[in-house]
Structure formats: C-alpha cells, structure tokens
JSON list of C-alpha atoms in Angstrom, two decimals:
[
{"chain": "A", "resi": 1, "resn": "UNK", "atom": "CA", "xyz": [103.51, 70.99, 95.50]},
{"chain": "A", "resi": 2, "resn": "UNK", "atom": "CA", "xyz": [106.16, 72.45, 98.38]},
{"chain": "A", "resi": 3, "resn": "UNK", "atom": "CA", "xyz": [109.46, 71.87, 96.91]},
{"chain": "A", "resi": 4, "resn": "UNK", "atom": "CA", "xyz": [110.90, 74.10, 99.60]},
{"chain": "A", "resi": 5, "resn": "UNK", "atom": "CA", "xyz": [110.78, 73.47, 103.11]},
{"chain": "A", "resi": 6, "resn": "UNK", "atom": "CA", "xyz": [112.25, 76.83, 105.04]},
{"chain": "A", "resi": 7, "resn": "UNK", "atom": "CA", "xyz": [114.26, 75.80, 108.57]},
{"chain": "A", "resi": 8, "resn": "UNK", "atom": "CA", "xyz": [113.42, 77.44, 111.00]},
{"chain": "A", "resi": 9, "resn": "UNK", "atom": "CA", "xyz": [109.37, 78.21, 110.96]},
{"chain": "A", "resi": 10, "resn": "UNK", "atom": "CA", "xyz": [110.26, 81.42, 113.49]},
{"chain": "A", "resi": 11, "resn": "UNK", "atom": "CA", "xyz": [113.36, 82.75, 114.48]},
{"chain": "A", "resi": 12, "resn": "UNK", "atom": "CA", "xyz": [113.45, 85.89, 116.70]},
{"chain": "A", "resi": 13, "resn": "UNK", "atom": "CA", "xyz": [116.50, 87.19, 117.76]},
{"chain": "A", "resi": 14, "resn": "UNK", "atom": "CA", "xyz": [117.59, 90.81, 118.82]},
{"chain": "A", "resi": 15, "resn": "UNK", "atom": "CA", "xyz": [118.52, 93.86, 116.73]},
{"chain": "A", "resi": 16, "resn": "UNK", "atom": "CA", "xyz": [122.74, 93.50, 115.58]},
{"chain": "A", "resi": 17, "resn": "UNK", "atom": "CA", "xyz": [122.43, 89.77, 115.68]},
{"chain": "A", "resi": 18, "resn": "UNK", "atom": "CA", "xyz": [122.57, 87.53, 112.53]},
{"chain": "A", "resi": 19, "resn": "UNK", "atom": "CA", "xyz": [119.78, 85.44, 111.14]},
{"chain": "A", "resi": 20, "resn": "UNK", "atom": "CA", "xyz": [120.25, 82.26, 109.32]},
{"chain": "A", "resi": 21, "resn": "UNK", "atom": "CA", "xyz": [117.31, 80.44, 107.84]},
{"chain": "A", "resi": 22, "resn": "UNK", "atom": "CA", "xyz": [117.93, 77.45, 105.71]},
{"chain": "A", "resi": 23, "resn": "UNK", "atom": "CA", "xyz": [115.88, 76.30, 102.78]},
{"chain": "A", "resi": 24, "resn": "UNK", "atom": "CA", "xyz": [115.66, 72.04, 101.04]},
{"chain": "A", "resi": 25, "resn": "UNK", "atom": "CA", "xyz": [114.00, 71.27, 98.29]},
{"chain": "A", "resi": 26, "resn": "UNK", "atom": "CA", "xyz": [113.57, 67.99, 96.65]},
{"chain": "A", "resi": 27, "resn": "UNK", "atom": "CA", "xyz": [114.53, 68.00, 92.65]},
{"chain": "A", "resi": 28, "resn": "UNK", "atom": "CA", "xyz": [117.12, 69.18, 90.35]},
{"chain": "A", "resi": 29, "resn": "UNK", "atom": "CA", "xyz": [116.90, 73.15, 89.51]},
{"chain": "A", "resi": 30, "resn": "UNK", "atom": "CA", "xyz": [118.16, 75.74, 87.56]},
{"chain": "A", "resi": 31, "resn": "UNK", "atom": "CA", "xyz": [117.87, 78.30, 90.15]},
{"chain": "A", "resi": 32, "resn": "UNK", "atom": "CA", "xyz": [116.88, 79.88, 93.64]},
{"chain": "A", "resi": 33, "resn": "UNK", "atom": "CA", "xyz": [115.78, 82.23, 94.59]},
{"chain": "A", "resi": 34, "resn": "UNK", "atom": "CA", "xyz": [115.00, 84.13, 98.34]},
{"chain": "A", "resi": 35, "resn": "UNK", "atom": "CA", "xyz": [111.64, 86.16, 99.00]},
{"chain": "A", "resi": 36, "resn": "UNK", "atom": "CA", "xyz": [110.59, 88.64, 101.25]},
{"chain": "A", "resi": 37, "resn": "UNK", "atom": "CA", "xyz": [106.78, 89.38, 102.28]},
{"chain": "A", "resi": 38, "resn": "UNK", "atom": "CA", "xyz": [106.03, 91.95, 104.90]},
{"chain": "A", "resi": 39, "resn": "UNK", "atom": "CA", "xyz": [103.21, 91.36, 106.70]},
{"chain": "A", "resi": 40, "resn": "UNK", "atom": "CA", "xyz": [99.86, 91.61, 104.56]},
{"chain": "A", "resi": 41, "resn": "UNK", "atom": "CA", "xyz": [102.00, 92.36, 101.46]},
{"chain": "A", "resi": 42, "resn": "UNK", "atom": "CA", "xyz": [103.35, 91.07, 98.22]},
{"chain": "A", "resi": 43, "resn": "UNK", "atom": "CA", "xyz": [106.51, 89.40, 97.75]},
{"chain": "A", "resi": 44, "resn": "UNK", "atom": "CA", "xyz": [110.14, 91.29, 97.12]},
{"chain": "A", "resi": 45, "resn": "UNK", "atom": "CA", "xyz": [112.59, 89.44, 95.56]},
{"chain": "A", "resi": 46, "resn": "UNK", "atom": "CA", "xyz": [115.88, 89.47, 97.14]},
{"chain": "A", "resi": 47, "resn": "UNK", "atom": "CA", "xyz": [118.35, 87.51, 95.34]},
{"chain": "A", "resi": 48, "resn": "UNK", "atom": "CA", "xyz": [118.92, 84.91, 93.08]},
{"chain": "A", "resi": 49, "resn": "UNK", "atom": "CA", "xyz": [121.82, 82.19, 93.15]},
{"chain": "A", "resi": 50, "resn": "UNK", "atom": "CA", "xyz": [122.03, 79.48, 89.94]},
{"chain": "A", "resi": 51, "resn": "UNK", "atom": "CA", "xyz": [122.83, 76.59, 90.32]},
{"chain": "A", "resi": 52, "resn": "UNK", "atom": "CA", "xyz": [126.31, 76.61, 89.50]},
{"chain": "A", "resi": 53, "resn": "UNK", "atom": "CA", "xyz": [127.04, 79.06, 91.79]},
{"chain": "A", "resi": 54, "resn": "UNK", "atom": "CA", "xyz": [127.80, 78.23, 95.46]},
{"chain": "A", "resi": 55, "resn": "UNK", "atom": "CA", "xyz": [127.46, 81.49, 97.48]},
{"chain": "A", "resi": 56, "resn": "UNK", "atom": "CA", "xyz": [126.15, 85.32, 96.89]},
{"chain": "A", "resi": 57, "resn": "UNK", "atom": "CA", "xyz": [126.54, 88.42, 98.58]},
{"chain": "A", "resi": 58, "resn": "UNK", "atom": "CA", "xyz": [123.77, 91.80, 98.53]},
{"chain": "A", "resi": 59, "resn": "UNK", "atom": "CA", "xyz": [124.57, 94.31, 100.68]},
{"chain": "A", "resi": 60, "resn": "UNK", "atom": "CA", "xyz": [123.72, 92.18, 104.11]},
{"chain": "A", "resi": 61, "resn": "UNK", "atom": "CA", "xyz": [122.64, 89.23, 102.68]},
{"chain": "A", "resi": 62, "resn": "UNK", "atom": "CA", "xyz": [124.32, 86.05, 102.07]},
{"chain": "A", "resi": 63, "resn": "UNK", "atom": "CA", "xyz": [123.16, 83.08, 100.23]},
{"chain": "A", "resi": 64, "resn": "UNK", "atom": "CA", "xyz": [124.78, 79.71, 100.20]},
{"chain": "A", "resi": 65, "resn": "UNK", "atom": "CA", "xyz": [123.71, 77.10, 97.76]},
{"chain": "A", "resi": 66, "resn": "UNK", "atom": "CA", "xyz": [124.89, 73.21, 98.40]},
{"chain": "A", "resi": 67, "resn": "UNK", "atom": "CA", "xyz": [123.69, 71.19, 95.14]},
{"chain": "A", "resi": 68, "resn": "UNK", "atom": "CA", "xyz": [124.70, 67.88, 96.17]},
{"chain": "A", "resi": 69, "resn": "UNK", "atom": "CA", "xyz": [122.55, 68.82, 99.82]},
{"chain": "A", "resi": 70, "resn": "UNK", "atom": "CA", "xyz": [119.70, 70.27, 97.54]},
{"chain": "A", "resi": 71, "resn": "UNK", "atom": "CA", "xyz": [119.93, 73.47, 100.46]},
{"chain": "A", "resi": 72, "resn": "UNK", "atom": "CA", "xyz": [120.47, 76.59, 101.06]},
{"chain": "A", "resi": 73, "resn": "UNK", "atom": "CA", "xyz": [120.90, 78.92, 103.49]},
{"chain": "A", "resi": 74, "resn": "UNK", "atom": "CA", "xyz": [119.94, 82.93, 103.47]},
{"chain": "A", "resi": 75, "resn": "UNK", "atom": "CA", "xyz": [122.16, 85.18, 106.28]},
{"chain": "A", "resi": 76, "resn": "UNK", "atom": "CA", "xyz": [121.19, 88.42, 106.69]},
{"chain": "A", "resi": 77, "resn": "UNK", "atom": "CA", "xyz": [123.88, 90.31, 108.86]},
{"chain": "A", "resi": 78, "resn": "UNK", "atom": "CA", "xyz": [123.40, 92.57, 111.59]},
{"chain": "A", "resi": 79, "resn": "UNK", "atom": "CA", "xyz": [119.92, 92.29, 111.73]},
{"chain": "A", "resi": 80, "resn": "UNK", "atom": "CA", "xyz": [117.66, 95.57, 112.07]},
{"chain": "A", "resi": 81, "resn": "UNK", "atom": "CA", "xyz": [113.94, 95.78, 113.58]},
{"chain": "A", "resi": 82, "resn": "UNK", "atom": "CA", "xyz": [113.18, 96.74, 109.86]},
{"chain": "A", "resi": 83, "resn": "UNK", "atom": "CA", "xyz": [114.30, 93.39, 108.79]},
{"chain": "A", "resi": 84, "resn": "UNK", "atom": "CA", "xyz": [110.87, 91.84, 110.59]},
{"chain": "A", "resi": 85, "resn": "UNK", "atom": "CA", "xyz": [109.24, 89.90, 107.80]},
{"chain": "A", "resi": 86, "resn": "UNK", "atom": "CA", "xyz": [108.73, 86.42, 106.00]},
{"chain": "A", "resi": 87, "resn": "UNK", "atom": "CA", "xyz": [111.37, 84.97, 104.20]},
{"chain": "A", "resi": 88, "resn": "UNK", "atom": "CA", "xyz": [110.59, 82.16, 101.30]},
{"chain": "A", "resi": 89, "resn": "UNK", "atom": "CA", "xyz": [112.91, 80.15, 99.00]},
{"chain": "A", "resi": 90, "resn": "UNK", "atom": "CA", "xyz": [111.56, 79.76, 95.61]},
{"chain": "A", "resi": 91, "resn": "UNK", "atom": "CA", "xyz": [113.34, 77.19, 93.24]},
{"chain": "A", "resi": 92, "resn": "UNK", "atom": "CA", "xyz": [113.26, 77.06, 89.03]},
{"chain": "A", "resi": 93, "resn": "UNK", "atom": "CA", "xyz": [113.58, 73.74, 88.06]},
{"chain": "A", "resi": 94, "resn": "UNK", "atom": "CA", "xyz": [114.94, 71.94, 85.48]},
{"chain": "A", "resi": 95, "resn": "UNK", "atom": "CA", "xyz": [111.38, 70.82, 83.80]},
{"chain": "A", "resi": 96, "resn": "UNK", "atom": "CA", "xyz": [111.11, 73.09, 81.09]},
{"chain": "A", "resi": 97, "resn": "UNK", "atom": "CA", "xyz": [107.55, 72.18, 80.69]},
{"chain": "A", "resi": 98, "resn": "UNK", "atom": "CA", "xyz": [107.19, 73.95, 83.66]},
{"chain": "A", "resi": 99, "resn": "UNK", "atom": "CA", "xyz": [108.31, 77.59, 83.63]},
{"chain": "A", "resi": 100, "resn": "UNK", "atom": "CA", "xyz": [107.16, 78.66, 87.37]},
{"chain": "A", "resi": 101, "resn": "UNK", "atom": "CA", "xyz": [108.76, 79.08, 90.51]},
{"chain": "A", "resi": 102, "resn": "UNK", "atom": "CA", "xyz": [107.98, 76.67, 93.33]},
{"chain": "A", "resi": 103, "resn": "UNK", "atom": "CA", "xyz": [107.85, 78.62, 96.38]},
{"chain": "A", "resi": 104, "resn": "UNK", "atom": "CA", "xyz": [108.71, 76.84, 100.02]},
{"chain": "A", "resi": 105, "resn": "UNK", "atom": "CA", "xyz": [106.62, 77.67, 102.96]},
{"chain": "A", "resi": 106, "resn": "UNK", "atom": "CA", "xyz": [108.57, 80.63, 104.78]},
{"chain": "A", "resi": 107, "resn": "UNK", "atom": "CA", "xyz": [110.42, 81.49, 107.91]},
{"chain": "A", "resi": 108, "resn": "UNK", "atom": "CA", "xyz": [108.89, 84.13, 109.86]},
{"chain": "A", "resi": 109, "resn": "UNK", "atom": "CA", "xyz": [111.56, 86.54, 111.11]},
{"chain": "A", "resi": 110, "resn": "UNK", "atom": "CA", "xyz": [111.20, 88.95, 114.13]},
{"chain": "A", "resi": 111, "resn": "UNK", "atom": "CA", "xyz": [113.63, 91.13, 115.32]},
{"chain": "A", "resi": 112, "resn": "UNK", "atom": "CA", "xyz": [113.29, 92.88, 118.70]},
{"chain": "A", "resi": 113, "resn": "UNK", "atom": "CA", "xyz": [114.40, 96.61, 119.13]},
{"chain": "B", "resi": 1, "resn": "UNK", "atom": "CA", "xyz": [105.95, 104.63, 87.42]},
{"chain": "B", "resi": 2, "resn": "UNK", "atom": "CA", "xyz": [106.26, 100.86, 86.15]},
{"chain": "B", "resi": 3, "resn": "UNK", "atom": "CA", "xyz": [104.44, 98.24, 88.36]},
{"chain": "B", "resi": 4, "resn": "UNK", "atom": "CA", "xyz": [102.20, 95.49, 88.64]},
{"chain": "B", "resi": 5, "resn": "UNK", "atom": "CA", "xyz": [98.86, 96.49, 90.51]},
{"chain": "B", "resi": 6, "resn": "UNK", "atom": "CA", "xyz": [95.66, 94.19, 91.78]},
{"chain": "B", "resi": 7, "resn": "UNK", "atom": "CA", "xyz": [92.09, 95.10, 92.40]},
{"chain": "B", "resi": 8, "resn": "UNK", "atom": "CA", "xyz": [90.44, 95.54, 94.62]},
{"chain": "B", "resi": 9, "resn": "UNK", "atom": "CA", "xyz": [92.50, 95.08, 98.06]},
{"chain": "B", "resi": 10, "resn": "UNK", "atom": "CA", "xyz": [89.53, 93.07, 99.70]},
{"chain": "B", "resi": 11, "resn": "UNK", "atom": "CA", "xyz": [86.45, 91.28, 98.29]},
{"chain": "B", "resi": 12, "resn": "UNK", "atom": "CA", "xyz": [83.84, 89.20, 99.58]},
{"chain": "B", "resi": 13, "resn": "UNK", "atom": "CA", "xyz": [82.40, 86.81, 98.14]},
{"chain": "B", "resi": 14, "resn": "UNK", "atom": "CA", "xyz": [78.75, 84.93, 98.50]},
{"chain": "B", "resi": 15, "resn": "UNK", "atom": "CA", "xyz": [78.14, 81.37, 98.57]},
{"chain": "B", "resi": 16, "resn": "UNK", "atom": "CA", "xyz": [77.41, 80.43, 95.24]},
{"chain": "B", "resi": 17, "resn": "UNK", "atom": "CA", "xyz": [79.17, 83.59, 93.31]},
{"chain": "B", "resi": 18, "resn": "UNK", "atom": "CA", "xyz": [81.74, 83.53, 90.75]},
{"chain": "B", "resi": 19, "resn": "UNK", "atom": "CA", "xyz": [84.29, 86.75, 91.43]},
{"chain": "B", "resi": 20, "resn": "UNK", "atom": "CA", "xyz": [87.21, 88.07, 89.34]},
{"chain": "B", "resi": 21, "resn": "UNK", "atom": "CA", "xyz": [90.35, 89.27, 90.26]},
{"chain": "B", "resi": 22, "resn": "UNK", "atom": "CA", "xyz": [92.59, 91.75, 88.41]},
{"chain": "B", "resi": 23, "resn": "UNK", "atom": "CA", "xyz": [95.75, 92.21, 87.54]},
{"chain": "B", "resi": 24, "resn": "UNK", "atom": "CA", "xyz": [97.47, 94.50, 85.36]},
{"chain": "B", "resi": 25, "resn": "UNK", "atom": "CA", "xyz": [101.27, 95.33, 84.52]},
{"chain": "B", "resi": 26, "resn": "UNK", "atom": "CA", "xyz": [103.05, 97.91, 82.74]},
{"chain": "B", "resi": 27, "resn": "UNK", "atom": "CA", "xyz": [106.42, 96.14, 83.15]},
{"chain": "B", "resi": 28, "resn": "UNK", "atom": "CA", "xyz": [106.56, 94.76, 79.61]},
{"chain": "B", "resi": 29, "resn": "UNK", "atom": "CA", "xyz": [106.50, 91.08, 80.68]},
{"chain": "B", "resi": 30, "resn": "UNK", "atom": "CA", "xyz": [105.58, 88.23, 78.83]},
{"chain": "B", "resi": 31, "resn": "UNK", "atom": "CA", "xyz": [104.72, 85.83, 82.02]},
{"chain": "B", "resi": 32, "resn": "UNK", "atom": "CA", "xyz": [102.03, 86.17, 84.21]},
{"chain": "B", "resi": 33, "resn": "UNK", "atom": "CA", "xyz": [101.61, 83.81, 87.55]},
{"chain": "B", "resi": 34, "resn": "UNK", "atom": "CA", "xyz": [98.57, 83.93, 90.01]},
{"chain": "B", "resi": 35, "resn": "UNK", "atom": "CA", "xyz": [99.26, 82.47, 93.99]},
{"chain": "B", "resi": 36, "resn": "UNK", "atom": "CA", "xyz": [97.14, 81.48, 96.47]},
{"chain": "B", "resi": 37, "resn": "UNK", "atom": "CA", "xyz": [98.44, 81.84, 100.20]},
{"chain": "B", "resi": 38, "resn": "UNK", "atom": "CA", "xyz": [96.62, 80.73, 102.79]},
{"chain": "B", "resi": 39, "resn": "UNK", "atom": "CA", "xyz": [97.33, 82.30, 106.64]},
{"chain": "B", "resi": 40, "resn": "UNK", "atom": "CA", "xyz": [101.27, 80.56, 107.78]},
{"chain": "B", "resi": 41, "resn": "UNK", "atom": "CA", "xyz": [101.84, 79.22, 104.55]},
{"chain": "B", "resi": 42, "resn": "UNK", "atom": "CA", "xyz": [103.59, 79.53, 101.67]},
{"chain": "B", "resi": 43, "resn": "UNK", "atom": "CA", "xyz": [102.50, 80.56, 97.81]},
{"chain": "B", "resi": 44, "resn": "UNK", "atom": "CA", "xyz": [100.74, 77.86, 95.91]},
{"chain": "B", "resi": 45, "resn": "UNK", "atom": "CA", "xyz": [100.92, 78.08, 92.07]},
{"chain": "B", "resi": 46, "resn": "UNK", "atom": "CA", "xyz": [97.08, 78.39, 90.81]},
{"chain": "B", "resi": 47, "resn": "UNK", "atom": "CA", "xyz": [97.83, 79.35, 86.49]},
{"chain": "B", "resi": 48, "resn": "UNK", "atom": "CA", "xyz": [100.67, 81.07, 84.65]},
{"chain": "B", "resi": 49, "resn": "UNK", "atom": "CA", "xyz": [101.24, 82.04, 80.99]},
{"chain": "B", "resi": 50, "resn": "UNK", "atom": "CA", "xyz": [103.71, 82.87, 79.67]},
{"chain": "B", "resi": 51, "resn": "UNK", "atom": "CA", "xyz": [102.67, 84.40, 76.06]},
{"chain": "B", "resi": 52, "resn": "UNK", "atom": "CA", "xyz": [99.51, 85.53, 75.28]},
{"chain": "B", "resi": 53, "resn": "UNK", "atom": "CA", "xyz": [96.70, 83.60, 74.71]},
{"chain": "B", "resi": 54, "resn": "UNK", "atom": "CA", "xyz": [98.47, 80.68, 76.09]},
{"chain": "B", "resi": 55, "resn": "UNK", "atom": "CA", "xyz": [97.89, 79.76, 79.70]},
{"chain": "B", "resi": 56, "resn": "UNK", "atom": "CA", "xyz": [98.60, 76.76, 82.22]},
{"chain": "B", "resi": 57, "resn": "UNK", "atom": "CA", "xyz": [97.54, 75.02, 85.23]},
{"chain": "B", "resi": 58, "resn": "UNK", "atom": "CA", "xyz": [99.15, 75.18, 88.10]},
{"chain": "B", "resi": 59, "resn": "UNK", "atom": "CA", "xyz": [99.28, 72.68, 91.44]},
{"chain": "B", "resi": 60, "resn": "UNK", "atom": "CA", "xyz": [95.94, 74.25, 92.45]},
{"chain": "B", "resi": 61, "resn": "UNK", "atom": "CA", "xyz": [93.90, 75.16, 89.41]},
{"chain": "B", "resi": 62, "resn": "UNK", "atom": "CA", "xyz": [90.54, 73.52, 90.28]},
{"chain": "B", "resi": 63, "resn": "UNK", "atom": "CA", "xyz": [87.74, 76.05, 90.70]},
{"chain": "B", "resi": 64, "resn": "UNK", "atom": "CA", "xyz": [89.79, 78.53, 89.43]},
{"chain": "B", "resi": 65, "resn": "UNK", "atom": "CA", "xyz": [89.49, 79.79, 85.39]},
{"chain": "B", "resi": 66, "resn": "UNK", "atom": "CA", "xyz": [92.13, 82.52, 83.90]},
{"chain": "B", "resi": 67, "resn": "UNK", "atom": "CA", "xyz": [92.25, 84.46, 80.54]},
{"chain": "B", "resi": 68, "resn": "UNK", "atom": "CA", "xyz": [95.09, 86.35, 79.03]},
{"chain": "B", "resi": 69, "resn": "UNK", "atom": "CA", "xyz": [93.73, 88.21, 76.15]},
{"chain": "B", "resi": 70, "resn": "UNK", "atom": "CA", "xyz": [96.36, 90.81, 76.38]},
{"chain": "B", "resi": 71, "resn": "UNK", "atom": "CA", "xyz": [99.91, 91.55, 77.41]},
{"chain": "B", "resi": 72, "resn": "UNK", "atom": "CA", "xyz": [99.45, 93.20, 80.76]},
{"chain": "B", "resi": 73, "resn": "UNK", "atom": "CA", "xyz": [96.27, 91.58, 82.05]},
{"chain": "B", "resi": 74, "resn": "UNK", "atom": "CA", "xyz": [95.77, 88.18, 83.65]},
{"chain": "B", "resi": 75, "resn": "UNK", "atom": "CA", "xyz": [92.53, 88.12, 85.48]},
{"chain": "B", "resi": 76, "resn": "UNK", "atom": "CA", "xyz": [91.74, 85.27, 87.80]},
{"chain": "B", "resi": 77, "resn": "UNK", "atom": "CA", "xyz": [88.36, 84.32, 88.23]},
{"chain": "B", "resi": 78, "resn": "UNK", "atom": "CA", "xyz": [87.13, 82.10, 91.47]},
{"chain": "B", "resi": 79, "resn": "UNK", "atom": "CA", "xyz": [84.37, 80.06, 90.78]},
{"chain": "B", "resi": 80, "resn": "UNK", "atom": "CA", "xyz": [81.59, 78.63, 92.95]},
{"chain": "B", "resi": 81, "resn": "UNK", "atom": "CA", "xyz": [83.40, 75.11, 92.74]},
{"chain": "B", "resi": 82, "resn": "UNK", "atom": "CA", "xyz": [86.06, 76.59, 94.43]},
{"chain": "B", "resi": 83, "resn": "UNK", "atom": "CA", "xyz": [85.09, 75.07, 98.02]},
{"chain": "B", "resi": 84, "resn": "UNK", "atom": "CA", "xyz": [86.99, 76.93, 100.08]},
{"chain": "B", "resi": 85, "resn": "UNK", "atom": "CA", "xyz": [88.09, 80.13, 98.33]},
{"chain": "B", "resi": 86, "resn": "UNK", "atom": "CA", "xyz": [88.95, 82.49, 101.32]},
{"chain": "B", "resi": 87, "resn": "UNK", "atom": "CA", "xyz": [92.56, 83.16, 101.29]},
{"chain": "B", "resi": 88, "resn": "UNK", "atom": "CA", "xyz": [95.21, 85.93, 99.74]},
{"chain": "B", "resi": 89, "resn": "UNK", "atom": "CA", "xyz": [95.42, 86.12, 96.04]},
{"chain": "B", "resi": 90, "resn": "UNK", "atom": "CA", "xyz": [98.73, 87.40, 94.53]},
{"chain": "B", "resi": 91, "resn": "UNK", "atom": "CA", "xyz": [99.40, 88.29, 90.88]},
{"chain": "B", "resi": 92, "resn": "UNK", "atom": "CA", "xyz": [103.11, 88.65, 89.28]},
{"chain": "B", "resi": 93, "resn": "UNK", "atom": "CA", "xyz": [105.36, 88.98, 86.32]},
{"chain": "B", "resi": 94, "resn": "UNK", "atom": "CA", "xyz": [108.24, 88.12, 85.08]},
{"chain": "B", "resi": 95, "resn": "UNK", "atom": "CA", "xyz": [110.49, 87.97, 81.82]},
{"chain": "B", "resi": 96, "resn": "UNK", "atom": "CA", "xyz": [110.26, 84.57, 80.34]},
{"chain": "B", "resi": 97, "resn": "UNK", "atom": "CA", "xyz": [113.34, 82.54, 81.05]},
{"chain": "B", "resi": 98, "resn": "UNK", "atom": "CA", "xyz": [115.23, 81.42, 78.00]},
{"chain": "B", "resi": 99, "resn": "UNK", "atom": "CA", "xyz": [117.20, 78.41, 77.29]},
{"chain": "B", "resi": 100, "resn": "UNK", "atom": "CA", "xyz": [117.71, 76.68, 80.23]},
{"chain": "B", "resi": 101, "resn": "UNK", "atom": "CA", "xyz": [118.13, 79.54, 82.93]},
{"chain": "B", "resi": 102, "resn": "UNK", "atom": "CA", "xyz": [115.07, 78.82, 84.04]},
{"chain": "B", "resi": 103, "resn": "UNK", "atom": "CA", "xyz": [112.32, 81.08, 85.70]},
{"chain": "B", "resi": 104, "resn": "UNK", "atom": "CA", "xyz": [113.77, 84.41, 86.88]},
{"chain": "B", "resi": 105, "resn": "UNK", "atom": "CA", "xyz": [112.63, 87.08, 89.43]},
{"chain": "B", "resi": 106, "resn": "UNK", "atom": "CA", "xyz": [109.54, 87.45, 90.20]},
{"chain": "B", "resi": 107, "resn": "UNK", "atom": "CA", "xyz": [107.90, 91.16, 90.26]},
{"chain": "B", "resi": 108, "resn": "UNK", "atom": "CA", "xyz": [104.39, 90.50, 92.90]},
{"chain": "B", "resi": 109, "resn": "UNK", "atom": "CA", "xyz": [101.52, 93.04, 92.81]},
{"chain": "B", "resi": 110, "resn": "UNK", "atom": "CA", "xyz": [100.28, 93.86, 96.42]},
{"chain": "B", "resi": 111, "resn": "UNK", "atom": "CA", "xyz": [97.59, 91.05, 96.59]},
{"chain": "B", "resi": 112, "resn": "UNK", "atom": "CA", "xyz": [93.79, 90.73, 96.96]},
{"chain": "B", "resi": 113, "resn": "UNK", "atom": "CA", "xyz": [92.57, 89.18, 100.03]},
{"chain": "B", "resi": 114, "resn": "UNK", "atom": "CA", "xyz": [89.18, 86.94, 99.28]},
{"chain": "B", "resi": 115, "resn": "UNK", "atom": "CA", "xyz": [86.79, 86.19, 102.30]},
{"chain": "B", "resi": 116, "resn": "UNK", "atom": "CA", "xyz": [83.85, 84.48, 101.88]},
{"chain": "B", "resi": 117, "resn": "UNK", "atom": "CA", "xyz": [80.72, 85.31, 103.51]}
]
C-alpha cells in the first residue's frame, strides 16, 4: 500500500530558487523519513523527523512535520542543478507487527542551470 | 569499504524462468527489505526480515520467494507466477528499530533492473 502521496508529481524551477514538495500519509507513525533517488539509482536517505518533533534542519534541507495534518513538507534551499533527482517520503508506523518503511510515490525535481 | 551491493545490474528473464537476485551487505545489519519500482512510481515493499531465518511478506509478495540463511544475504527469487516481473529491484538494510522508534534509515544497494523477454 501507498501511505505517502508526494505533492507536487514535478516541480522544475531554476538554479538559487527553493523547492518545496509536500508529503500525506494516512495512519499514525513513529517516524518519517525523506529519500533521494537519482535517476536509475538506489535510494539516499536524507533525513529523518519523529514524530514528536515538528521541524529539522541538514545543511539545506528543511523538514516540517504537522501530526494532527498527517504532512510534511521537505525544503531544500537554494536549489543547485545537482539537486535534479526524485524525492520520496517514507513513513514507520506505529504497527509493530510491521517493521518496514512505507514509501510514497515521489516528486520528481528538475532544476535548470 | 562498508556497503550493500546487488547483482547483476541487468537481467533478462524468459517466459517461464525462475531468476534470483542478490544481495549482500557488510554493514552489520540485522534487517533486510527487497522493493519493487516500477517506471514513475514509488517503492513497493515485496519481503523483509529482520533476523535471520525469519522473513515476511510484504504488500507485493506473490510470485516472489526469499531466503535469509545468513546475516548479509537476502536473495530474492522471481518466479514464473510472477505475471509481470519487468521492473527495478532494490535491496536494503537497516538496524532493527527497537522499542517503539520504529523503522530507521534505510541503507539501498544500487538496484537490479529485470526485463522480461
């Protein structure tokens, strides 16, 4: 199943600007986390923000996490060409008979030189 | 260098064939997770384990079998009742979560991508 559904599909914007993609999912979790998958490649995790936290900062990334919403938003700042990639929200929930991430279906980021 | 690492980086597959996948770490990890991705779409969950010899379906595991005989193997095999295998396979690890933190990062090999002829 697709807990996460990632807002927008595509997003291309221009190199310096921000990007904002937004991530729902449906049931109670103990964490989530935000992917990254270059282009015929394996994933790279990129942070991870529990659920009693409400925002998190790495380098140019920013993740917001709204509990009550079940969303949350990944900003990367000052974007660079290098940057081009799919992002994915992955969520841990709270069923401990199920120890897996549930992954959502990814925004697909370009950024233009 | 610590990693995990599939093989090979493309296979093709006959009608009719069963074909396994590898994947092997050297990261020390107790949990294993396989992931089918299909072209614009996310990760579907196909098995994990998280001990060895102790495995579990996923939200796709139908045509799909799995062993775990050791630590830092967890081969996937496709079989032919796997209708429509063609996609890319990806293989990670991770420490098992404890308590009730829940499933933490997620270390992915580079993936094996499966056509079928």
């Amino acid at each position: 199943s697709q807990q996460g559904e990632e807002d927008p599909q595509a997003l291309s914007i221009q190199e310096g600007e921000n990007a904002t993609m937004n991530c729902s999912y449906k049931t109670s979790i103990n964490n989530l986390q935000w992917y990254r998958q270059n282009s015929g490649r394996g994933l790279v995790h990129l942070i991870l923000i529990r659920s009693n936290e409400r925002e998190k900062h790495s380098g140019r990334l920013r993740v917001t996490l709204d509990t009550s919403k079940k969303s949350s938003s990944l900003l990367i700042t000052a974007s660079r060409a290098a940057d081009t990639a799919s992002y994915f929200c992955a969520t841990a929930g709270m069923d401990t008979g199920r120890r897996a991430l549930t992954f959502g279906s990814g925004t697909r980021l370009q950024v233009q030189p | 260098d610590g990693g995990i690492t599939q093989s090979p980086k493309y296979l093709f597959r006959k009608e009719g064939q069963n074909v396994t996948l590898s994947c092997e770490q050297n990261l020390n990890h107790d949990a294993m997770y396989w992931y089918r991705q299909d072209p614009g779409q996310g990760l579907r969950l196909i098995y994990y384990s998280q001990i060895v010899n102790d495995f579990q379906k996923g939200d796709i595991a139908e045509g799909y079998s799995v062993s775990r005989e050791k630590k830092e193997s967890f081969p996937l095999t496709v079989t032919s009742a796997q209708k429509n295998p063609t996609a890319f396979y990806l293989c990670a690890s991770s420490w098992t979560g404890t308590g009730t933190s829940g499933s933490g990062e997620q270390f992915f090999g580079p993936g094996t991508r499966l056509t079928v002829l």
